[in-house]
PDB file of C-alpha atoms in Angstrom:
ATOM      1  CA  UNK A   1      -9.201 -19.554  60.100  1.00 38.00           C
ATOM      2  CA  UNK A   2      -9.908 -18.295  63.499  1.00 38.00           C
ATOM      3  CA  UNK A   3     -13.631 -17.994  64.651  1.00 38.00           C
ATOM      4  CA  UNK A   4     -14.825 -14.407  64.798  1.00 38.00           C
ATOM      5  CA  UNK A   5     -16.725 -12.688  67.360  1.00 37.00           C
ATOM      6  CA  UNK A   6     -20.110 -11.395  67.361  1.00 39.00           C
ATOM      7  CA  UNK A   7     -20.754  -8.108  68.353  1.00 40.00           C
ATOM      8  CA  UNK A   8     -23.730  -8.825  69.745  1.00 41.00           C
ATOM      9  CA  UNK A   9     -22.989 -11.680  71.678  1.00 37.00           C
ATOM     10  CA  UNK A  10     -21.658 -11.780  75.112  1.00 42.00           C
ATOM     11  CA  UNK A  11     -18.001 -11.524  75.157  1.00 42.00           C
ATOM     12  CA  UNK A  12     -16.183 -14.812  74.029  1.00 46.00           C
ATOM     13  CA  UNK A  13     -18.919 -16.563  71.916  1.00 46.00           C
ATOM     14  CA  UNK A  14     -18.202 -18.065  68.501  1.00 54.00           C
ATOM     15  CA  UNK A  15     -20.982 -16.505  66.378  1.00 65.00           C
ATOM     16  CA  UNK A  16     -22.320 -19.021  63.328  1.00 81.00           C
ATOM     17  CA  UNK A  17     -23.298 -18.853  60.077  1.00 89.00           C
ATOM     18  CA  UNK A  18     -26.667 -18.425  59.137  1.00 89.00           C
ATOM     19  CA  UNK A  19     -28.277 -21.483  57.016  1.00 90.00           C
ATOM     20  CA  UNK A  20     -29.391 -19.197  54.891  1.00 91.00           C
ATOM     21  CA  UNK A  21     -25.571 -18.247  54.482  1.00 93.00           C
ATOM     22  CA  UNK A  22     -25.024 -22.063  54.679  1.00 93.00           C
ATOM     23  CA  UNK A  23     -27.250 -22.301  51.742  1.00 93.00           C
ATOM     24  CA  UNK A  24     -25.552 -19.681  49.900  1.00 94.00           C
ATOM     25  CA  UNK A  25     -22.260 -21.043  49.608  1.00 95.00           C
ATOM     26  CA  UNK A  26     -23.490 -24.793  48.819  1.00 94.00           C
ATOM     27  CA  UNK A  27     -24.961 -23.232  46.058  1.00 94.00           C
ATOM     28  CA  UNK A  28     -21.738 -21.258  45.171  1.00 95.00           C
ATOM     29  CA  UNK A  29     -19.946 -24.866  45.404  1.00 96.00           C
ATOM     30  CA  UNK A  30     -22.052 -26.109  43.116  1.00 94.00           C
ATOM     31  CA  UNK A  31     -21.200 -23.020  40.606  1.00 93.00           C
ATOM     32  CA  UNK A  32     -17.327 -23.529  41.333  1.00 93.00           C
ATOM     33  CA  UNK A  33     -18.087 -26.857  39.876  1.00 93.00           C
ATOM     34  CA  UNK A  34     -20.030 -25.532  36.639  1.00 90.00           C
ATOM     35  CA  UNK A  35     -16.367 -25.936  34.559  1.00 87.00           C
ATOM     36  CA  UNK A  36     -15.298 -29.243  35.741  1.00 89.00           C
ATOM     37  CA  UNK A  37     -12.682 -27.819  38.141  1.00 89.00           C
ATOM     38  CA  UNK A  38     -12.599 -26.139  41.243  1.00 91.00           C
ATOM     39  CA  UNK A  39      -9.963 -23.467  41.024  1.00 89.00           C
ATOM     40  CA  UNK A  40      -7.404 -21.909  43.554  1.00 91.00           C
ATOM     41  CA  UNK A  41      -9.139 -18.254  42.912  1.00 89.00           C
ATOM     42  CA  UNK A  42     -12.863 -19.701  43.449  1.00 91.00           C
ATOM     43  CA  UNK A  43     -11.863 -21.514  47.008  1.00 93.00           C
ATOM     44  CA  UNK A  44     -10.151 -18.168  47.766  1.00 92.00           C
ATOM     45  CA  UNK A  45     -13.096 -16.451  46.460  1.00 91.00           C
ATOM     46  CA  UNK A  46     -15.425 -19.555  49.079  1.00 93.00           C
ATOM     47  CA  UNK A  47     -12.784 -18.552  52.045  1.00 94.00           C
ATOM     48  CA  UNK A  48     -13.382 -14.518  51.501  1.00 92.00           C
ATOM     49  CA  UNK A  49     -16.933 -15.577  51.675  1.00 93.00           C
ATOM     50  CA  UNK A  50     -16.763 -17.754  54.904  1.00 94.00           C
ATOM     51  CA  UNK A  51     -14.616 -15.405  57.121  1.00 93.00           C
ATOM     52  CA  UNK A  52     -17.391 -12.570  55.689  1.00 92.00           C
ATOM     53  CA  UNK A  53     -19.998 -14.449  57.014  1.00 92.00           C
ATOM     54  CA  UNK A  54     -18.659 -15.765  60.088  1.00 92.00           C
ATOM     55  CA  UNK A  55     -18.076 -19.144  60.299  1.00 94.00           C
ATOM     56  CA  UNK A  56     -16.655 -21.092  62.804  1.00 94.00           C
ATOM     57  CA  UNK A  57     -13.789 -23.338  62.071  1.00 93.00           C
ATOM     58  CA  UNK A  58     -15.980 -26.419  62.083  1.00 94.00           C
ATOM     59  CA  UNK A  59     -18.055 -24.499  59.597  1.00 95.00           C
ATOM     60  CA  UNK A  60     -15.245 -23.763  57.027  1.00 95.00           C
ATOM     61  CA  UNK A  61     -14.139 -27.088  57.415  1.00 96.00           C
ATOM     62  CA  UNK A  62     -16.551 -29.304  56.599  1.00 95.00           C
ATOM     63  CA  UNK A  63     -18.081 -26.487  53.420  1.00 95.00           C
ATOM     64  CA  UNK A  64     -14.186 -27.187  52.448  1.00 95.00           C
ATOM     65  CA  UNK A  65     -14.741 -31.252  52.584  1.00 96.00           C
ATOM     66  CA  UNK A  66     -17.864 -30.645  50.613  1.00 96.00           C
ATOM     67  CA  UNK A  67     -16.311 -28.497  47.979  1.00 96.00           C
ATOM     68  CA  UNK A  68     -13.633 -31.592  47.426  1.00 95.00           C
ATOM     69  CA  UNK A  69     -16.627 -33.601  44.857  1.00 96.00           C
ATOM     70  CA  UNK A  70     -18.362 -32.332  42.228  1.00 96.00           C
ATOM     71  CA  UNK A  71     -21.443 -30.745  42.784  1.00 94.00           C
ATOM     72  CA  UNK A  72     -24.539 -29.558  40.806  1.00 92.00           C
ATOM     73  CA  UNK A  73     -27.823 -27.967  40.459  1.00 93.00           C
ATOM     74  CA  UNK A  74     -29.893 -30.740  42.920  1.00 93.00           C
ATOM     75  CA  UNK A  75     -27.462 -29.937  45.606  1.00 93.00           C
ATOM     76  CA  UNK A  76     -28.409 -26.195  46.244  1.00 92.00           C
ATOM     77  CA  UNK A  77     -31.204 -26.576  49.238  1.00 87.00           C
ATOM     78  CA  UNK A  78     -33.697 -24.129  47.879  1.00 89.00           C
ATOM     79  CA  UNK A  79     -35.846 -24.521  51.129  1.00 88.00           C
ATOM     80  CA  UNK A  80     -33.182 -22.836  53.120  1.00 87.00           C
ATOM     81  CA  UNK A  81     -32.953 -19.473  50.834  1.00 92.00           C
ATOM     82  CA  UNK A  82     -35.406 -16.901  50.810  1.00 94.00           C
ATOM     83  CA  UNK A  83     -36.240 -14.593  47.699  1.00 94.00           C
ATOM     84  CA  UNK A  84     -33.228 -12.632  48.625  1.00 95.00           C
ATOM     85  CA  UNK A  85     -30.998 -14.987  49.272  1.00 95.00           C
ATOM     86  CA  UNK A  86     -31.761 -16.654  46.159  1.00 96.00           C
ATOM     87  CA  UNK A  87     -30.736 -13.660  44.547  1.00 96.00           C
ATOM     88  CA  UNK A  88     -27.592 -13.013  46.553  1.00 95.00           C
ATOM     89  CA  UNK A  89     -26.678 -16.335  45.647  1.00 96.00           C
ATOM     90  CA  UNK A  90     -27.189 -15.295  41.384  1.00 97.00           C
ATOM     91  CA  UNK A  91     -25.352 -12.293  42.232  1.00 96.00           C
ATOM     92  CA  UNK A  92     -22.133 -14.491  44.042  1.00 94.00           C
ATOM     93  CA  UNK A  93     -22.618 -17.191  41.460  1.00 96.00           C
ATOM     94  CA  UNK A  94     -22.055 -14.520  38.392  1.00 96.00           C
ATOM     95  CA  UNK A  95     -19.047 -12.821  39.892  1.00 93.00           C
ATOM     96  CA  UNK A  96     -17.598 -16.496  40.917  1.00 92.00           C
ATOM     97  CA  UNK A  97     -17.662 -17.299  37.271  1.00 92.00           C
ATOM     98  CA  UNK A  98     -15.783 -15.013  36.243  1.00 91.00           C
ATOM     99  CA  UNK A  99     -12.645 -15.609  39.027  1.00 87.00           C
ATOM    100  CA  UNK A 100     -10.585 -17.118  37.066  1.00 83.00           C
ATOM    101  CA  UNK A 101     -10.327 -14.275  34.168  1.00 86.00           C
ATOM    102  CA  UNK A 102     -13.437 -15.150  31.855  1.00 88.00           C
ATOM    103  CA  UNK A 103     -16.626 -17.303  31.909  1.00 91.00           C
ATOM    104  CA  UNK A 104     -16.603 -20.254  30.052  1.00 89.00           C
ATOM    105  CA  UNK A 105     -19.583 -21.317  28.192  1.00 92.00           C
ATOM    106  CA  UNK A 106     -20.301 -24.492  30.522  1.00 91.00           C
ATOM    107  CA  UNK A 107     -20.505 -21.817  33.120  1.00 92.00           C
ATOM    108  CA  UNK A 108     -22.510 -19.555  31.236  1.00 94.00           C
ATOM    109  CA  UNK A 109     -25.576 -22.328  30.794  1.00 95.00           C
ATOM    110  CA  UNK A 110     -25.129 -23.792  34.149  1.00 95.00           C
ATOM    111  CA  UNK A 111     -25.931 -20.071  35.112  1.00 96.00           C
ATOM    112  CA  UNK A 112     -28.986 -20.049  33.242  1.00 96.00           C
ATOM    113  CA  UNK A 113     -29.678 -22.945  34.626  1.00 96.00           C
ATOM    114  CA  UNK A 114     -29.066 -21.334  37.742  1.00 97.00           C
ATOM    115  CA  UNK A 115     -31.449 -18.978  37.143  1.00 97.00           C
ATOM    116  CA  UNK A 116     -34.069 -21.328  36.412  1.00 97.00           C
ATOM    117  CA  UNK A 117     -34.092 -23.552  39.277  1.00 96.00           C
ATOM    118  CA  UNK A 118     -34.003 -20.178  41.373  1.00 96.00           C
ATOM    119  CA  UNK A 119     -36.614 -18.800  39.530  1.00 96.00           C
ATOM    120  CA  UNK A 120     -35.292 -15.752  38.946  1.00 97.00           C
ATOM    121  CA  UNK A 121     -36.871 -14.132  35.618  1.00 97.00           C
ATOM    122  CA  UNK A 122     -34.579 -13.820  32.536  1.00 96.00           C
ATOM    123  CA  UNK A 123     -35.384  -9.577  33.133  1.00 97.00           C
ATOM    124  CA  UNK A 124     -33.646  -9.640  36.673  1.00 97.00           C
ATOM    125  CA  UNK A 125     -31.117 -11.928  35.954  1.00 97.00           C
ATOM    126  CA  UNK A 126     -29.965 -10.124  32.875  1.00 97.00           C
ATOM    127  CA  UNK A 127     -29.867  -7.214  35.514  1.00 97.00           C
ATOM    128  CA  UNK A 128     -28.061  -9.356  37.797  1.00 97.00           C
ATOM    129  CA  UNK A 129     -25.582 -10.622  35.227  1.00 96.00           C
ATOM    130  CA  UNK A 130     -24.616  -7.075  34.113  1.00 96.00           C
ATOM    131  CA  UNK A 131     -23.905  -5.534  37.129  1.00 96.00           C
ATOM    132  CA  UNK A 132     -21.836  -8.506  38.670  1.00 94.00           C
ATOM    133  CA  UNK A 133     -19.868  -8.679  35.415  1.00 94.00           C
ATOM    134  CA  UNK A 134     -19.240  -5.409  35.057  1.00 93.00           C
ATOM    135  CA  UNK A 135     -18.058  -5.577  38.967  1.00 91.00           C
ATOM    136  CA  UNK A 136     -15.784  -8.748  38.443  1.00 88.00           C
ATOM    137  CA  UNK A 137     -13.758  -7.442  35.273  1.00 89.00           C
ATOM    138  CA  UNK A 138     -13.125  -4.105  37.282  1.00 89.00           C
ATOM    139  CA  UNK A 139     -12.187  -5.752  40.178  1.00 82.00           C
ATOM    140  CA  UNK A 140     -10.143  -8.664  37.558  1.00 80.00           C
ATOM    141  CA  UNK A 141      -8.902  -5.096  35.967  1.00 82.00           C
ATOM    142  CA  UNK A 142      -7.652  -3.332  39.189  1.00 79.00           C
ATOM    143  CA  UNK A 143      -6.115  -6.727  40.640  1.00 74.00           C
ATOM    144  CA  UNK A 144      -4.917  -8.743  37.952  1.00 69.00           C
ATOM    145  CA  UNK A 145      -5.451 -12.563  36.986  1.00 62.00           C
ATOM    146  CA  UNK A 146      -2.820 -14.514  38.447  1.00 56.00           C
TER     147      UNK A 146
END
């Protein structure tokens, strides 16, 4: 992946991630996880998500060496994300479940789970839930699931 540029930066310099962003996707490793597996379509899905937030190459590498074990719930660093990021985070974590074509059940309670150690209320997530599901089976619709 090559490093993108930041606008706002003088010509030439690597822009990083946020750790709020950081945050993010350890959290969305940990939801990759929820099944047991960690699927072709949800390290695409982690790769869309790195060159969107602008990581360096160092950056995508070692979230890729992370994303090699098993994660869970105790590894998302809640300290780093903000009310909004913790819901960005639901919102990712919903639509990454349903990557590979449907959401299993494992992935359906480590959601609530999710949820839960976010504390995000059962109202907002249920709002959360039915917009990004709605999003990934139009998107699963429009582009198939290979």
């Amino acid at each position: 992946m090559q490093p993108l540029i930041d606008a706002h930066r003088p010509s030439g310099q690597i822009r990083a991630m946020h750790e709020q962003q950081k945050a993010i996707l350890v959290g969305l490793v940990s939801v990759a996880w929820a099944d047991g597996k960690f699927e072709k379509r949800e390290s695409e899905m982690l790769d869309a998500l790195l060159e969107t937030f602008g990581a360096t190459e160092d950056e995508a590498k070692e979230l890729k060496e992370y994303a090699k074990e098993k994660r869970g719930l105790d590894d998302i660093q809640l300290t780093e994300l903000s009310y909004g990021d913790r819901r960005s985070l639901m919102s990712h974590a919903v639509a990454l479940s349903w990557i590979d074509g449907n959401q299993t059940e494992s992935e359906a309670k480590f959601l609530e789970e999710l949820r839960d150690y976010l504390k995000i209320s059962p109202e907002e997530y249920d709002e959360i839930s039915k917009v990004h599901t709605a999003r990934a089976k139009e998107l699963l619709e429009k582009f198939g699931n290979d």
